[in-house]
Short mmCIF file of C-alpha atoms in Angstrom, two decimals:
data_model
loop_
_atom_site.label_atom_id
_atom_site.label_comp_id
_atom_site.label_asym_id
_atom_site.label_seq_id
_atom_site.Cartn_x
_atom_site.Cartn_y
_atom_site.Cartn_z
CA UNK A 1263 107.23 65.98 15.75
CA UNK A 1264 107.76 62.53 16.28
CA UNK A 1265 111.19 61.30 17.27
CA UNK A 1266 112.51 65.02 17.87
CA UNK A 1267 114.16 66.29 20.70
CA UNK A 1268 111.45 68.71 21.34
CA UNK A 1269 108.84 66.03 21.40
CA UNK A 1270 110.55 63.69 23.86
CA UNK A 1271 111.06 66.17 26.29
CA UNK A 1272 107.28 67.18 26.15
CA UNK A 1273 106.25 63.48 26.63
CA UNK A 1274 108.68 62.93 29.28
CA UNK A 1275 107.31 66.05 30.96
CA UNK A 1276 103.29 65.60 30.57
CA UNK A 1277 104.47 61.59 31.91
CA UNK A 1278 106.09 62.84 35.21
CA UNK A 1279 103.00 65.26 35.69
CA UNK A 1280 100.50 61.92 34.98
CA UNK A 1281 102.75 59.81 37.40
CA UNK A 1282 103.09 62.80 40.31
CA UNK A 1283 99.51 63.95 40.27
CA UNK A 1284 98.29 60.83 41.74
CA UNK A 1285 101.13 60.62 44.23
CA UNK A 1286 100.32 64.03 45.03
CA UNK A 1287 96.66 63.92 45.52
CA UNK A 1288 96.77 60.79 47.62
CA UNK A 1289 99.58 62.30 50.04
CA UNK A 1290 96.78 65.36 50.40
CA UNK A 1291 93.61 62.91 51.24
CA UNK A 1292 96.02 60.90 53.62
CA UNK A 1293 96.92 64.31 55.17
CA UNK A 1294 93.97 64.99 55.48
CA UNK A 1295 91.94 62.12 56.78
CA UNK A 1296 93.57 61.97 60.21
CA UNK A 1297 93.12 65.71 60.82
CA UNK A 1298 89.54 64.92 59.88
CA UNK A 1299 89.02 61.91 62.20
CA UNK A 1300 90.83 63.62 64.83
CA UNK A 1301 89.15 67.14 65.01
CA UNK A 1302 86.39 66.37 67.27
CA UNK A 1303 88.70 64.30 69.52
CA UNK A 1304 91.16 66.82 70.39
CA UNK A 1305 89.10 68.94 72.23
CA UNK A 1306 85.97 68.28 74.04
CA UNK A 1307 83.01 70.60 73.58
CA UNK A 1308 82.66 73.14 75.95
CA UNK A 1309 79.62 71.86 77.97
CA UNK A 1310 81.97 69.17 79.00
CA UNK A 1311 84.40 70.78 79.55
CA UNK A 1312 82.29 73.38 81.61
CA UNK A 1313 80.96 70.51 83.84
CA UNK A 1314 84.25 68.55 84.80
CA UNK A 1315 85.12 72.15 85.66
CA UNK A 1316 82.50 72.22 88.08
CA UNK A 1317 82.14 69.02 89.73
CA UNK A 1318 86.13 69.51 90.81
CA UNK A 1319 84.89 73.34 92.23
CA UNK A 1320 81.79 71.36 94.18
CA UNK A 1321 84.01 68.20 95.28
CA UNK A 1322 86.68 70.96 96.89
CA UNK A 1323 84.12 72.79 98.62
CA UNK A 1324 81.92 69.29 99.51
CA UNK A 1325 85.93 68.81 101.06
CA UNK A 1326 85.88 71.94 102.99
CA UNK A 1327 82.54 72.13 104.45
CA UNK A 1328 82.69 69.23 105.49
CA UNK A 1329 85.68 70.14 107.96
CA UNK A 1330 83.43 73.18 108.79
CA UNK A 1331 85.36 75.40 106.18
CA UNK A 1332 83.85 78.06 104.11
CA UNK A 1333 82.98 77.30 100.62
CA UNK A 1334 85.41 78.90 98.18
CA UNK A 1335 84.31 81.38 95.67
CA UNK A 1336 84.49 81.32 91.72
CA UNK A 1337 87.28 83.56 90.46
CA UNK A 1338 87.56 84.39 86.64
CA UNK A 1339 90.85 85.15 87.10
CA UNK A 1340 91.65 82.07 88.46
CA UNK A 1341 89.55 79.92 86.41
CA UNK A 1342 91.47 81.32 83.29
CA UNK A 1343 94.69 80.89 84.89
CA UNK A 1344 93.99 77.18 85.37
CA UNK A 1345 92.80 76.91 81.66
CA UNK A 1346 95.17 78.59 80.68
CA UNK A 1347 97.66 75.99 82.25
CA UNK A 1348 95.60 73.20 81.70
CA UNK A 1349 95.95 73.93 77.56
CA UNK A 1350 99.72 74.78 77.48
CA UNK A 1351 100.53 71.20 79.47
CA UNK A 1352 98.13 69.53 77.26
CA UNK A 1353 100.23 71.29 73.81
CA UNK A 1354 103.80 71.58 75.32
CA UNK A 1355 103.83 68.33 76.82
CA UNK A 1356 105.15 68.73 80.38
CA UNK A 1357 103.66 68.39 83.61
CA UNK A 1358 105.03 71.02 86.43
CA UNK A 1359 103.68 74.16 88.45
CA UNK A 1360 106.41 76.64 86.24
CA UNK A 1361 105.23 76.70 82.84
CA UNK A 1362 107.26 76.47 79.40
CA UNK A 1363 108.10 80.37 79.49
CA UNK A 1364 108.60 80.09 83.20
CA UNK A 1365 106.10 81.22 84.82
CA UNK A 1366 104.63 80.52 87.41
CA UNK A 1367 101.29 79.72 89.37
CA UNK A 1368 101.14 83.64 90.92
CA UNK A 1369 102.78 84.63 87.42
CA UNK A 1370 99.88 83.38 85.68
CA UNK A 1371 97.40 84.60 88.06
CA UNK A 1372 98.65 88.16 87.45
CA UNK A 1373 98.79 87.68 83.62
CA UNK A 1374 95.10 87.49 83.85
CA UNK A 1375 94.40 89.61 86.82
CA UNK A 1376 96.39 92.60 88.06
CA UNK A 1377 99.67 92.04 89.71
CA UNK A 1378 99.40 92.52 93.71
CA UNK A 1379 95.56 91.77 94.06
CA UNK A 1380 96.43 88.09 95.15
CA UNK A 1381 97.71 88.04 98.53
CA UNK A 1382 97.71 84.18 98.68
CA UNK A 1383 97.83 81.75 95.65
CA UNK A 1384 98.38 78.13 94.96
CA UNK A 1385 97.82 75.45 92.62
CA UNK A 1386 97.09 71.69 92.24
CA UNK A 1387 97.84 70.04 89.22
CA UNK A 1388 97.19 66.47 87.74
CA UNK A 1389 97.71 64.46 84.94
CA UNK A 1390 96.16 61.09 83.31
CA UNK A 1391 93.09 61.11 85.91
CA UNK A 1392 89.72 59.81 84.22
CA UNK A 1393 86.73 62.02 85.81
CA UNK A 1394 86.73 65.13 88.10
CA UNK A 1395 86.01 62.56 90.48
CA UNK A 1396 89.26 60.65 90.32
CA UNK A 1397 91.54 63.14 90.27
CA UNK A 1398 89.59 64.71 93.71
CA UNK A 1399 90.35 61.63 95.23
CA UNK A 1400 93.66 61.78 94.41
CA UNK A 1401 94.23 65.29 95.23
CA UNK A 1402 92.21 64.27 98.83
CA UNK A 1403 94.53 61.67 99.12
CA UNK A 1404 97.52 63.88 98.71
CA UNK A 1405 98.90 65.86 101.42
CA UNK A 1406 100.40 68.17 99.65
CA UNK A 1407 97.36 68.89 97.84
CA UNK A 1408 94.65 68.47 100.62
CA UNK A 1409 96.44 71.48 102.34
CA UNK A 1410 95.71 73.48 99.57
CA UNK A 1411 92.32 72.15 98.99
CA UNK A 1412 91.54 73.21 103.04
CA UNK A 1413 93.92 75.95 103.72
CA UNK A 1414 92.36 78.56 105.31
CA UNK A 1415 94.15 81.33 103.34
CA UNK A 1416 92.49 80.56 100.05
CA UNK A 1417 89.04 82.35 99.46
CA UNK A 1418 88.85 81.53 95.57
CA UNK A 1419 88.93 78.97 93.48
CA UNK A 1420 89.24 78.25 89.59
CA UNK A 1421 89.48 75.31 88.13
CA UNK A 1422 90.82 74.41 84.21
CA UNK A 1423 90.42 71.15 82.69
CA UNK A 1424 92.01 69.64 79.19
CA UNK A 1425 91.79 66.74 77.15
CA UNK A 1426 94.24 65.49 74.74
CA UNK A 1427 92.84 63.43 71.33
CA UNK A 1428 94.96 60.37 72.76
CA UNK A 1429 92.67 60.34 76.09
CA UNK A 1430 95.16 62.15 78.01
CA UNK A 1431 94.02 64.90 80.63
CA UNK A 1432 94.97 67.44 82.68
CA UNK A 1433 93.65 68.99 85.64
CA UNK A 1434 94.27 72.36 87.52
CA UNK A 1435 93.06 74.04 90.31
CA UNK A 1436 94.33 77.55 91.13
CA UNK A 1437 93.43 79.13 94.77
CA UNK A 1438 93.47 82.83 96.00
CA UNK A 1439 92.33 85.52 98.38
CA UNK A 1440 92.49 89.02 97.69
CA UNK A 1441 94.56 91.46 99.40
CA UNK A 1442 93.49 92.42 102.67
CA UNK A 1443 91.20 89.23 103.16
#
């Protein structure tokens, strides 16, 4: 009915849902988009991954043979350890040995392995390094972390690499022997 109440309040209505339905579907494309354009940034695909991994394992133990050291071992425990660090400073933002829940290196170790089989663990860490190969210099170059790299008490090594979608990166490297070793 024209000019009624009734009729207003139906034209006012079917109005707001014309004007808000564009708002609304552009605010879900824009959402969108980024999260689109972003995906395959945020995280690298595993090969990668897999081989920056490995060139920091052969540039440690290219490190320690060289000083006559043995090579160190791959340890799944450690290598998801490291990952596992790697990933929660890369999505909690900090950069320390203790993590967000505060644990720490030996803490995480034992999450993934049992508790007690490590007699002996450490951990390098970086942050903002551009290849496997920068961040070994660095780590070389370190004190600190060259004792770790060529201690004598370390056996194992595992190694856990991320990459933020704004280019930023961190590296880990968690050491162990067993028990007894």
């Amino acid at each position: 009915m024209p000019g009624s109440r009734k009729g207003r309040v139906t034209l006012l209505t079917s109005l707001r849902r014309a004007l808000i339905a564009p708002v609304f579907l552009f605010a879900l494309v824009a959402a969108a988009v980024p999260a689109a354009a972003t995906a395959g940034r945020g995280s690298l695909p595993t090969a990668r991954i897999a081989r920056v991994e490995s060139q920091i394992v052969d540039c440690t133990n290219r490190a320690r043979t060289s000083r006559g050291l043995p090579a160190l071992r791959r340890s799944s425990v450690l290598r998801h350890a490291a990952k596992y660090h790697a990933r929660n400073m890369l999505h909690y933002g900090f950069f320390r040995h203790s993590d967000v829940f505060g644990q720490s290196p030996a803490d995480r170790v034992a999450r993934f392995g049992r508790r007690g089989v490590f007699r002996w663990v450490g951990e390098n860490i970086a942050v903002g390094y551009w290849s496997a190969r920068d961040v070994c210099r660095a780590w070389m170059g370190s004190q600190e972390h060259r004792s770790n790299i060529l201690s004598r008490h370390f056996t194992m090594i595992g190694v856990g690499y991320a990459k933020a979608g704004d280019g930023r990166t961190y590296f880990v490297q968690d050491f162990g022997s067993h028990r007894g070793r």
